Amino acid sequence: MTFVIFRRAAQDYDGRKMSQNLISLSSPLLAGAAGLAGCRADFPVFRHHPGLVFLDSAASTQKPQQVIDAIAEFYAGGYANIHRGAYRLSAQATDQFEAVRERAAQFFKAPAAESIIFTRNATEAVNLVAYSWGLRNLNAGDVVLVSEMEHHANLVPWHLVTGLRGARVEAVRMTPEGRLDLEDYAQKLQLPNLKLVALQHVSNALGTIHPAKQLVDMAHRHGKPILLDGAQAAPHMPLNLSELGADFYVLSAHKMLGPSGVGLLIAQPQHLRDMPPFLGGGDMIREVYTDRSTYADLPNRFEAGTPAIAEVVGFGAALAYLEGLGMENVHAYESELFQYAQGQLNLIEGVDLYGPESDGEHSERAGVLSFNVRGAHAHDVAGFLDEANICVRAGHHCAQPLMRALDVVSTARASFYVYNTREDVDALARELRDIATFFGENL
Amino acid sequence: MSALKDLYKQVVMEHYRKPRHFGDLPDATHAEGGHNPSCGDSLQLMLKMNGETIEGAKFTAKGCAISVASASLMTSMIRGKTVPEALELAEKFSAMMKTGEAAPELGESAALQGVHTLHTRVKCATLGWQTLKVLLERAQREQAEANV
């Protein structure tokens, strides 16, 4: 399959159309140099690395001072293990930890706080569902439906578990523009042995925002449970998981200004109640004998061992920070920045962009821009950009099936977040122009 | 001019655009695939061995300029060498990536010594050499078994 890349001539680039439906385009929020409401100043990395153009937030985001402070204060001012100590310091730490669960429940409008499980990352959250739900519910011949756009984190766990159960994985195709093929999805939902749907909410490689509500409703019309991988969605848009109704939703704290080491599984409580524990150990038990154990209620049943306590507290600060910005504003700001970047890169001769063309009306792209310079390998492009102090990802973005569908070895990927500015985009465009010329001349 | 552009201009682009010994080797006696999972680059190395001697070497690759140029330089160097000689060259190339110092035997490949300061690109430069090492070590094992 060859992939249709989109490319518009400069004169076709319609700034007016771009601004429709972007509520904040003319608002003072979008003062270019300062980032979202000037929040760039909150991120100390940019003081330590003057001139740094950080465009790899889809891999992991930088951290604001508020998050760093929350972790330091927790360690300095009241650290203890949680759920165990019969003393006030432990009780206080437990309260702080559990308060983050409550805050997360409100932030994501989760069905219930007790059905939020802290894991190490979104990958572990998928593995939890794969091993706990999957080992119990999948049998020989059963099917787990993914897409060919999935991140490896939402593919490999299913390969492992279906392998153990004699079940198999099928993939929904993507369209040449880089969207999920909804007709193919509708057809594959009718597979007789389909047991679970596991799809991404936003593509990490192309930035395509999939119609999550529609995906969930279609799965449910066929009576199939659905897991959504929200690792690239949760940081960038307001979520209402109660309304969305997905059976399982996973995300990672480190991609939304929080510390590494914290992921979330947000599930419908009835599923979790029916699921056996995933990891066994301390804190997830009720009674333990030498020959058997009984298990704790939700959510503790799925949180074995000492968790990343300080990091969870830090994640609470990240959520507070994002609440302060407002997720609507975050989404609007990134959309605007994306439109600007898409426009700027489109002007460069010798640069090809991937993913559905977004005119802002459908807002179906998150702040991710995948591209290649003609005649250059993405890795070479990233090397040259690095020399100019610009961080982008180059490679297959842990989405090898997608790269195959695109018929490319790799792409370079610039991804944006709240601290990025038009100046960052301008720096990227300037260097890319230079790189495209260099490789063009040496063709 | 930036250091990277300088490096690319000198050798890399030349070997990237016109890699030596690129393509299939129909009478190959040994072949090995190399893969860099972090960027998806892949390389296929084919050798024609006559006893201990590498008579022919060709490769195909989907990779960045540095990985292709490095493999191009490598295939030029190992022709006519014995297995132990080629393995020694591979060791010397790895050492150059670590220290930045090029052994005289590395010849034109020494042009890549600047890569050692670019930590993220060392894997690219060594992909072909690593593949060669895997292939030659396997060939040695096979030969040892045949001699038993």
Coordinates of C-alpha atoms in Angstrom, one line a residue:
Chain A
M1 CA 0.0 0.0 0.0
T2 CA 1.4 3.4 -0.8
F3 CA 0.6 6.2 1.4
V4 CA -1.0 9.5 0.4
I5 CA 1.0 12.3 1.9
F6 CA -0.6 15.6 2.0
R7 CA 1.0 18.7 0.7
R8 CA -0.5 22.0 -0.1
A9 CA 1.0 24.8 -2.1
A10 CA 1.7 28.0 -0.1
Q11 CA -1.1 29.9 -1.8
D12 CA -3.6 27.1 -0.8
Y13 CA -2.9 27.6 2.8
D14 CA -6.0 29.2 4.2
G15 CA -5.4 30.9 7.4
R16 CA -9.0 32.0 7.7
K17 CA -10.4 28.5 7.6
M18 CA -7.8 27.4 10.1
S19 CA -9.1 29.8 12.7
Q20 CA -12.7 28.5 12.6
N21 CA -13.7 26.7 15.7
L22 CA -10.6 27.5 17.5
I23 CA -12.1 29.5 20.3
S24 CA -8.9 30.9 21.6
L25 CA -7.1 31.9 18.5
S26 CA -7.5 35.5 19.1
S27 CA -7.4 35.3 22.9
P28 CA -4.4 36.7 24.8
L29 CA -3.8 33.2 26.0
L30 CA -2.0 32.6 22.7
A31 CA 0.7 35.1 23.0
G32 CA 3.3 33.2 21.0
A33 CA 6.6 33.7 22.9
A34 CA 5.3 32.8 26.3
G35 CA 3.6 29.5 25.6
L36 CA 0.2 28.8 27.1
A37 CA -0.6 31.8 29.4
G38 CA 3.2 32.2 29.9
C39 CA 3.5 28.8 31.5
R40 CA 6.9 28.1 29.8
A41 CA 8.5 30.1 32.7
D42 CA 7.2 27.3 35.1
F43 CA 9.5 24.7 33.4
P44 CA 13.0 25.0 34.8
V45 CA 14.5 22.8 32.0
F46 CA 14.3 25.8 29.7
R47 CA 16.4 27.9 32.2
H48 CA 19.0 25.1 32.4
H49 CA 19.1 24.7 28.7
P50 CA 18.7 28.1 27.1
G51 CA 17.6 27.9 23.5
L52 CA 16.3 24.3 23.9
V53 CA 13.6 23.6 21.4
F54 CA 11.9 20.6 22.9
L55 CA 9.5 18.9 20.4
D56 CA 9.4 15.4 21.8
S57 CA 6.6 15.6 24.4
A58 CA 4.7 12.6 22.9
A59 CA 7.6 10.5 24.2
S60 CA 7.6 12.3 27.6
T61 CA 6.9 15.8 28.8
Q62 CA 9.0 18.2 30.8
K63 CA 8.0 19.0 34.4
P64 CA 6.9 22.2 35.9
Q65 CA 8.4 23.5 39.1
Q66 CA 5.1 22.8 40.9
V67 CA 5.5 19.1 40.2
I68 CA 9.1 19.0 41.2
D69 CA 8.3 20.9 44.4
A70 CA 5.5 18.6 45.3
I71 CA 7.8 15.6 45.2
A72 CA 10.6 17.3 47.1
E73 CA 8.1 18.5 49.8
F74 CA 6.7 15.1 50.2
Y75 CA 10.1 13.5 50.7
A76 CA 11.2 16.4 53.0
G77 CA 8.0 17.1 54.9
G78 CA 6.2 13.8 55.5
Y79 CA 7.4 10.7 53.8
A80 CA 6.3 7.3 55.0
N81 CA 5.0 4.1 53.4
I82 CA 1.3 4.0 52.9
H83 CA -1.6 1.8 54.0
R84 CA 0.7 0.1 56.6
G85 CA 1.9 2.3 59.3
A86 CA 0.0 2.6 62.6
Y87 CA 1.4 6.1 63.0
R88 CA 0.4 9.5 62.0
L89 CA 3.1 10.1 59.4
S90 CA 2.0 7.0 57.5
A91 CA -1.6 8.0 57.8
Q92 CA -0.8 11.4 56.4
A93 CA 1.2 10.0 53.5
T94 CA -1.7 7.6 52.8
D95 CA -4.2 10.5 52.8
Q96 CA -2.0 12.4 50.3
F97 CA -1.7 9.4 48.0
E98 CA -5.4 8.6 48.1
A99 CA -6.3 12.2 47.5
V100 CA -4.6 11.9 44.1
R101 CA -6.9 9.0 43.3
E102 CA -9.9 11.3 44.1
R103 CA -8.4 14.2 42.1
A104 CA -7.8 11.9 39.2
A105 CA -11.4 10.6 39.4
Q106 CA -12.6 14.2 39.1
F107 CA -10.1 15.2 36.5
F108 CA -11.0 12.4 34.1
K109 CA -14.6 12.1 35.3
A110 CA -14.0 8.5 36.1
P111 CA -17.0 6.1 36.8
A112 CA -15.6 5.6 40.3
A113 CA -12.5 6.5 42.3
E114 CA -12.1 2.9 43.4
S115 CA -11.8 1.8 39.8
I116 CA -8.7 3.9 39.3
I117 CA -5.7 1.6 39.6
F118 CA -2.2 3.0 39.8
T119 CA 0.3 1.1 37.7
R120 CA 3.9 1.9 36.6
N121 CA 2.8 3.3 33.2
A122 CA 0.1 2.9 30.6
T123 CA 2.0 -0.2 29.3
E124 CA 1.6 -1.9 32.6
A125 CA -2.1 -0.9 32.7
V126 CA -2.6 -2.7 29.3
N127 CA -0.7 -5.7 30.6
L128 CA -2.9 -5.8 33.7
V129 CA -6.0 -6.0 31.6
A130 CA -4.4 -8.5 29.2
Y131 CA -3.3 -10.9 31.9
S132 CA -6.1 -10.5 34.4
W133 CA -9.1 -10.1 32.2
G134 CA -7.5 -11.8 29.2
L135 CA -6.3 -15.0 30.8
R136 CA -9.8 -15.4 32.4
N137 CA -11.9 -14.6 29.4
L138 CA -10.0 -15.6 26.3
N139 CA -10.2 -19.1 24.9
A140 CA -9.0 -21.0 21.9
G141 CA -10.1 -19.3 18.7
D142 CA -11.1 -16.1 20.4
V143 CA -10.1 -12.7 18.8
V144 CA -8.8 -9.5 20.3
L145 CA -9.3 -6.6 17.8
V146 CA -6.6 -4.0 17.6
S147 CA -5.7 -1.6 14.8
E148 CA -2.6 -1.4 12.6
M149 CA -2.0 2.0 14.0
E150 CA -1.4 0.7 17.6
H151 CA 1.5 1.5 19.7
H152 CA 3.5 -1.6 20.6
A153 CA 2.2 -1.3 24.2
N154 CA -1.3 -2.1 23.0
L155 CA -0.1 -4.9 20.7
V156 CA 2.5 -7.0 22.3
P157 CA 0.6 -7.7 25.6
W158 CA -2.2 -9.1 23.4
H159 CA 0.2 -11.2 21.4
L160 CA 1.6 -12.7 24.6
V161 CA -1.8 -13.4 26.2
T162 CA -3.6 -14.7 23.1
G163 CA -0.5 -16.9 22.5
L164 CA -1.0 -18.4 26.0
R165 CA -4.7 -19.0 25.4
G166 CA -4.7 -20.1 21.8
A167 CA -6.6 -17.0 20.8
R168 CA -5.5 -14.5 18.2
V169 CA -5.2 -10.8 17.4
E170 CA -6.8 -9.1 14.4
A171 CA -6.2 -5.5 13.2
V172 CA -8.5 -2.9 11.9
R173 CA -7.0 -1.3 8.8
M174 CA -6.2 2.4 8.5
T175 CA -7.2 4.6 5.6
P176 CA -4.6 6.0 3.2
E177 CA -5.0 9.3 5.0
G178 CA -4.1 7.8 8.4
R179 CA -7.5 7.4 10.0
L180 CA -9.0 4.3 11.4
D181 CA -11.0 2.6 8.7
L182 CA -14.5 2.7 10.3
E183 CA -16.0 0.4 7.7
D184 CA -13.4 -2.2 8.3
Y185 CA -14.0 -1.7 12.1
A186 CA -17.7 -2.2 11.7
Q187 CA -17.1 -5.4 9.7
K188 CA -14.5 -6.8 12.1
L189 CA -16.8 -6.2 15.1
Q190 CA -19.0 -8.9 13.6
L191 CA -16.2 -11.6 13.9
P192 CA -18.0 -14.4 15.7
N193 CA -15.3 -15.1 18.3
L194 CA -14.5 -11.4 19.0
K195 CA -14.0 -11.0 22.8
L196 CA -12.4 -7.6 23.3
V197 CA -11.6 -4.4 21.3
A198 CA -8.4 -2.6 22.2
L199 CA -7.8 0.6 20.3
Q200 CA -5.8 3.8 20.7
H201 CA -7.6 7.1 21.3
V202 CA -4.9 9.2 19.6
S203 CA -2.2 8.0 17.3
N204 CA 1.3 8.6 18.8
A205 CA 2.9 8.5 15.4
L206 CA 0.4 10.5 13.3
G207 CA -1.5 12.5 15.9
T208 CA -4.9 11.3 14.5
I209 CA -7.6 11.8 17.1
H210 CA -10.0 8.9 16.6
P211 CA -13.7 9.2 17.2
A212 CA -13.6 7.6 20.7
K213 CA -17.2 7.9 21.5
Q214 CA -18.2 6.3 18.2
L215 CA -15.7 3.5 18.6
V216 CA -17.0 2.7 22.1
D217 CA -20.7 2.8 21.0
M218 CA -20.1 0.6 18.0
A219 CA -18.3 -2.0 20.2
H220 CA -21.1 -1.9 22.7
R221 CA -23.8 -2.3 20.1
H222 CA -22.1 -5.6 19.4
G223 CA -21.9 -6.4 23.1
K224 CA -18.1 -6.2 23.1
P225 CA -16.0 -4.6 25.8
I226 CA -13.5 -2.0 24.7
L227 CA -10.1 -0.8 26.0
L228 CA -8.9 2.6 24.9
D229 CA -5.2 3.5 25.1
G230 CA -5.4 7.1 26.1
A231 CA -1.7 7.7 26.6
Q232 CA -1.7 10.3 23.8
A233 CA -5.2 11.7 24.5
A234 CA -5.3 12.3 28.2
P235 CA -2.6 14.9 28.2
H236 CA -4.1 16.9 25.4
M237 CA -7.8 17.2 25.7
P238 CA -10.6 17.3 28.3
L239 CA -11.9 13.8 29.1
N240 CA -15.2 12.6 30.5
L241 CA -14.7 8.9 30.9
S242 CA -18.1 8.4 32.5
E243 CA -19.7 9.7 29.4
L244 CA -17.3 8.0 27.0
G245 CA -18.2 4.6 28.6
A246 CA -15.1 2.7 27.6
D247 CA -14.7 -0.5 29.7
F248 CA -11.0 0.1 30.2
Y249 CA -9.0 3.3 29.7
V250 CA -5.2 3.6 30.2
L251 CA -2.8 6.5 30.4
S252 CA 0.6 7.6 31.7
A253 CA 1.5 10.4 34.1
H254 CA 4.8 11.2 32.5
K255 CA 3.2 12.3 29.3
M256 CA 1.1 14.9 31.1
L257 CA 3.7 16.9 33.1
G258 CA 3.8 14.3 35.9
P259 CA 6.7 12.0 37.0
S260 CA 7.7 8.8 35.4
G261 CA 6.7 5.6 37.1
V262 CA 2.9 6.3 37.3
G263 CA 0.3 4.9 35.0
L264 CA -3.5 4.7 35.4
L265 CA -6.0 2.1 34.6
I266 CA -9.5 3.6 34.8
A267 CA -12.1 0.8 34.4
Q268 CA -15.7 0.2 34.9
P269 CA -15.8 -1.1 38.5
Q270 CA -17.9 -4.2 37.6
H271 CA -15.1 -5.5 35.3
L272 CA -12.5 -5.1 38.0
R273 CA -14.6 -6.9 40.6
D274 CA -14.8 -9.9 38.3
M275 CA -11.0 -9.9 37.6
P276 CA -8.4 -11.9 39.5
P277 CA -5.3 -10.0 40.8
F278 CA -2.6 -9.4 38.2
L279 CA 0.5 -9.0 40.5
G280 CA 0.5 -10.6 43.9
G281 CA 2.2 -9.4 47.0
G282 CA 1.9 -7.0 49.9
D283 CA -1.1 -4.7 50.3
M284 CA -3.3 -6.5 47.8
I285 CA -4.4 -9.2 50.2
R286 CA -7.1 -9.8 52.8
E287 CA -5.9 -13.0 54.4
V288 CA -2.9 -15.0 53.6
Y289 CA -2.2 -18.6 54.7
T290 CA 0.8 -20.7 53.6
D291 CA -1.4 -22.5 51.1
R292 CA -3.8 -19.8 49.9
S293 CA -4.8 -16.2 50.1
T294 CA -7.9 -14.0 49.7
Y295 CA -7.7 -10.6 48.2
A296 CA -8.5 -7.1 49.1
D297 CA -11.3 -5.0 47.6
L298 CA -10.8 -2.4 44.9
P299 CA -8.6 -0.7 44.2
N300 CA -5.9 -2.3 46.5
R301 CA -6.4 -5.7 45.0
F302 CA -4.6 -4.5 41.9
E303 CA -1.9 -2.5 43.6
A304 CA 0.6 -5.0 44.9
G305 CA 3.7 -3.8 46.8
T306 CA 4.8 -0.3 47.6
P307 CA 3.8 2.0 44.8
A308 CA 5.5 5.1 43.5
I309 CA 4.2 7.1 46.4
A310 CA 6.0 10.4 45.9
E311 CA 5.5 10.2 42.1
V312 CA 1.8 9.7 42.6
V313 CA 1.8 12.8 44.8
G314 CA 3.7 14.6 42.0
F315 CA 1.1 13.5 39.5
G316 CA -1.5 15.1 41.8
A317 CA 0.4 18.4 41.4
A318 CA 0.5 17.8 37.6
L319 CA -3.3 17.4 37.5
A320 CA -3.7 20.6 39.6
Y321 CA -1.4 22.4 37.2
L322 CA -3.4 21.2 34.2
E323 CA -6.6 22.2 35.9
G324 CA -5.2 25.6 36.4
L325 CA -4.5 25.9 32.6
G326 CA -7.8 24.3 31.8
M327 CA -7.8 21.3 29.5
E328 CA -10.1 23.1 27.0
N329 CA -7.4 25.8 26.7
V330 CA -4.6 23.2 26.4
H331 CA -6.5 21.5 23.5
A332 CA -7.2 24.8 21.8
Y333 CA -3.7 26.0 22.2
E334 CA -2.2 22.9 20.8
S335 CA -4.6 22.8 17.9
E336 CA -3.6 26.3 17.1
L337 CA 0.1 25.5 17.3
F338 CA -0.4 22.4 15.2
Q339 CA -2.2 24.3 12.5
Y340 CA 0.6 26.8 12.5
A341 CA 3.3 24.1 12.3
Q342 CA 1.5 22.3 9.6
G343 CA 1.3 25.5 7.6
Q344 CA 4.9 26.4 8.1
L345 CA 6.3 22.9 7.2
N346 CA 4.0 22.7 4.2
L347 CA 5.8 25.7 2.8
I348 CA 9.2 23.9 2.7
E349 CA 10.1 22.3 -0.5
G350 CA 11.4 18.7 0.0
V351 CA 9.5 18.1 3.3
D352 CA 6.6 15.5 3.3
L353 CA 4.0 15.5 6.1
Y354 CA 2.1 12.4 7.1
G355 CA -1.3 11.9 8.7
P356 CA -4.8 13.3 7.9
E357 CA -4.9 16.9 6.8
S358 CA -6.5 18.9 9.5
D359 CA -8.2 22.2 8.7
G360 CA -9.1 22.8 12.3
E361 CA -12.8 22.2 11.7
H362 CA -12.8 18.6 12.7
S363 CA -9.9 19.0 15.1
E364 CA -8.9 15.5 14.4
R365 CA -5.2 16.0 14.9
A366 CA -3.4 16.3 18.2
G367 CA -0.1 18.2 18.5
V368 CA 1.9 15.6 16.6
L369 CA 3.6 16.2 13.2
S370 CA 5.3 13.3 11.5
F371 CA 7.4 14.2 8.5
N372 CA 10.3 13.2 6.3
V373 CA 12.9 15.2 4.3
R374 CA 13.1 13.9 0.8
G375 CA 16.4 12.1 0.2
A376 CA 17.2 11.9 3.9
H377 CA 16.6 9.3 6.5
A378 CA 14.6 10.5 9.5
H379 CA 17.5 9.6 11.8
D380 CA 19.8 11.9 9.8
V381 CA 17.2 14.7 10.0
A382 CA 17.0 14.2 13.8
G383 CA 20.8 14.3 14.0
F384 CA 21.0 17.7 12.2
L385 CA 18.1 19.1 14.3
D386 CA 19.8 18.0 17.5
E387 CA 22.9 19.9 16.4
A388 CA 20.6 23.0 16.3
N389 CA 19.3 22.1 19.8
I390 CA 16.0 20.9 18.5
C391 CA 14.7 17.6 20.0
V392 CA 12.5 15.4 17.8
R393 CA 11.9 11.7 17.7
A394 CA 13.0 9.7 14.7
G395 CA 12.2 6.1 14.1
H396 CA 9.2 3.9 14.0
H397 CA 7.7 5.4 17.2
C398 CA 7.0 1.9 18.6
A399 CA 4.4 1.5 15.8
Q400 CA 6.1 -0.8 13.3
P401 CA 2.9 -2.0 11.6
L402 CA 1.9 1.6 11.0
M403 CA 5.3 2.3 9.4
R404 CA 4.7 -0.7 7.1
A405 CA 1.3 0.6 6.2
L406 CA 2.9 4.0 5.4
D407 CA 5.5 2.2 3.4
V408 CA 8.3 4.1 5.1
V409 CA 11.2 2.9 7.3
S410 CA 10.7 5.7 9.7
T411 CA 9.6 9.2 10.2
A412 CA 10.7 12.2 12.2
R413 CA 8.2 13.4 14.6
A414 CA 7.8 16.8 16.2
S415 CA 5.2 16.8 19.1
F416 CA 4.0 19.8 21.0
Y417 CA 2.8 20.6 24.5
V418 CA 1.8 23.6 26.5
Y419 CA 5.3 25.1 26.9
N420 CA 5.9 25.1 23.1
T421 CA 5.6 28.3 21.2
R422 CA 5.4 29.6 17.6
E423 CA 9.1 30.4 18.0
D424 CA 9.8 26.7 18.5
V425 CA 7.9 26.0 15.3
D426 CA 9.8 28.8 13.5
A427 CA 13.2 27.3 14.6
L428 CA 12.1 23.9 13.4
A429 CA 11.0 25.3 10.0
R430 CA 14.2 27.3 9.7
E431 CA 16.4 24.3 10.3
L432 CA 14.3 22.0 8.1
R433 CA 14.6 24.4 5.2
D434 CA 18.3 24.2 5.6
I435 CA 18.4 20.4 5.9
A436 CA 16.1 20.0 2.9
T437 CA 18.4 22.2 0.9
F438 CA 21.4 20.2 2.0
F439 CA 20.0 16.8 1.1
G440 CA 18.4 18.2 -2.0
E441 CA 21.7 19.5 -3.3
N442 CA 23.4 16.2 -2.5
L443 CA 20.7 14.1 -4.3
Chain B
M1 CA 29.7 24.8 8.6
S2 CA 28.5 22.6 11.4
A3 CA 30.6 19.6 12.5
L4 CA 27.8 17.2 11.4
K5 CA 27.5 18.8 8.0
D6 CA 31.2 18.6 7.6
L7 CA 31.2 14.9 8.4
Y8 CA 28.3 14.3 6.0
K9 CA 29.9 16.3 3.2
Q10 CA 33.3 14.6 3.5
V11 CA 32.4 10.9 3.2
V12 CA 28.9 10.1 4.4
M13 CA 26.9 11.6 1.6
E14 CA 29.2 10.2 -1.0
H15 CA 28.8 6.6 0.3
Y16 CA 25.1 7.1 1.1
R17 CA 24.2 8.2 -2.4
K18 CA 26.5 5.7 -4.1
P19 CA 27.1 2.9 -1.7
R20 CA 29.8 0.5 -2.8
H21 CA 28.9 -3.2 -3.1
F22 CA 25.2 -2.5 -2.7
G23 CA 22.8 -5.2 -3.9
D24 CA 22.4 -8.9 -3.9
L25 CA 25.3 -11.4 -4.0
P26 CA 23.8 -14.4 -5.8
D27 CA 26.7 -16.7 -5.0
A28 CA 26.8 -15.8 -1.3
T29 CA 27.7 -18.5 1.1
H30 CA 26.6 -16.7 4.2
A31 CA 24.0 -14.0 4.9
E32 CA 22.9 -12.2 8.0
G33 CA 20.3 -9.5 8.8
G34 CA 21.0 -6.7 11.2
H35 CA 18.3 -4.6 12.8
N36 CA 18.4 -1.5 14.9
P37 CA 15.1 -1.7 16.8
S38 CA 15.4 1.9 18.2
C39 CA 15.0 3.4 14.7
G40 CA 13.9 0.5 12.5
D41 CA 16.9 0.5 10.3
S42 CA 17.7 -2.8 8.8
L43 CA 20.6 -4.2 6.8
Q44 CA 21.3 -7.5 5.0
L45 CA 24.9 -8.5 4.7
M46 CA 26.0 -11.2 2.3
L47 CA 29.4 -12.8 2.1
K48 CA 31.1 -15.3 -0.3
M49 CA 33.6 -17.2 1.7
N50 CA 36.3 -19.4 0.4
G51 CA 37.6 -21.3 3.4
E52 CA 38.8 -18.7 5.8
T53 CA 38.9 -15.9 3.2
I54 CA 36.1 -13.4 2.4
E55 CA 36.1 -13.3 -1.4
G56 CA 33.0 -11.2 -1.9
A57 CA 30.8 -8.9 0.3
K58 CA 27.7 -7.1 -0.6
F59 CA 24.8 -5.5 1.4
T60 CA 21.4 -4.1 1.1
A61 CA 19.9 -1.7 3.6
K62 CA 17.1 0.6 4.6
G63 CA 18.8 3.0 6.9
C64 CA 20.2 6.4 7.6
A65 CA 23.2 8.0 5.9
I66 CA 25.6 7.0 8.6
S67 CA 24.6 3.4 8.7
V68 CA 24.7 3.0 4.9
A69 CA 28.0 4.8 4.5
S70 CA 29.5 2.7 7.3
A71 CA 28.4 -0.5 5.7
S72 CA 29.6 0.7 2.3
L73 CA 33.1 1.4 3.7
M74 CA 33.1 -1.9 5.6
T75 CA 32.3 -4.1 2.6
S76 CA 35.2 -2.4 0.8
M77 CA 37.6 -3.2 3.6
I78 CA 36.8 -6.8 4.3
R79 CA 37.1 -8.2 0.8
G80 CA 40.2 -10.4 0.7
K81 CA 40.5 -10.5 4.4
T82 CA 40.4 -13.7 6.5
V83 CA 37.8 -14.2 9.2
P84 CA 40.1 -13.4 12.1
E85 CA 41.4 -10.3 10.2
A86 CA 37.9 -9.1 9.6
L87 CA 36.9 -9.7 13.2
E88 CA 39.8 -7.7 14.3
L89 CA 38.8 -4.8 12.1
A90 CA 35.3 -5.0 13.6
E91 CA 36.9 -4.8 17.1
K92 CA 39.0 -1.8 16.0
F93 CA 35.9 -0.1 14.6
S94 CA 34.0 -0.6 17.9
A95 CA 37.0 0.8 19.7
M96 CA 37.0 3.9 17.5
M97 CA 33.4 4.5 18.4
K98 CA 34.2 4.3 22.0
T99 CA 37.4 6.4 22.1
G100 CA 37.4 8.4 18.9
E101 CA 40.8 7.1 18.0
A102 CA 41.2 5.3 14.7
A103 CA 43.6 2.4 14.3
P104 CA 45.6 2.8 11.0
E105 CA 44.1 -0.4 9.6
L106 CA 40.7 1.2 9.5
G107 CA 41.8 3.2 6.5
E108 CA 39.0 5.3 5.0
S109 CA 36.5 4.1 7.7
A110 CA 38.4 6.4 10.0
A111 CA 36.4 9.2 8.4
L112 CA 33.6 8.1 10.7
Q113 CA 35.6 8.7 13.9
G114 CA 33.7 11.9 14.5
V115 CA 30.5 9.8 15.2
H116 CA 31.9 8.8 18.5
T117 CA 30.9 12.2 19.9
L118 CA 27.4 11.7 18.6
H119 CA 26.2 9.1 21.1
T120 CA 22.8 8.7 19.5
R121 CA 24.5 7.8 16.2
V122 CA 27.0 5.2 17.3
K123 CA 24.5 2.4 16.8
C124 CA 24.0 3.5 13.3
A125 CA 27.7 3.4 12.4
T126 CA 28.2 0.0 14.0
L127 CA 25.1 -1.7 12.6
G128 CA 27.0 -3.2 9.6
W129 CA 30.0 -4.1 11.7
Q130 CA 27.8 -5.8 14.4
T131 CA 26.1 -7.8 11.7
L132 CA 29.5 -8.8 10.3
K133 CA 30.6 -9.9 13.7
V134 CA 27.5 -12.1 14.2
L135 CA 27.9 -13.6 10.8
L136 CA 31.6 -14.4 11.1
E137 CA 31.3 -15.8 14.6
R138 CA 28.6 -18.1 13.3
A139 CA 30.8 -19.1 10.3
Q140 CA 33.6 -19.9 12.7
R141 CA 31.3 -22.1 14.8
E142 CA 30.1 -23.9 11.7
Q143 CA 33.7 -24.5 10.6
A144 CA 34.7 -25.8 14.0
E145 CA 31.8 -28.2 14.0
A146 CA 32.6 -29.4 10.5
N147 CA 36.2 -30.1 11.5
V148 CA 35.2 -32.2 14.5

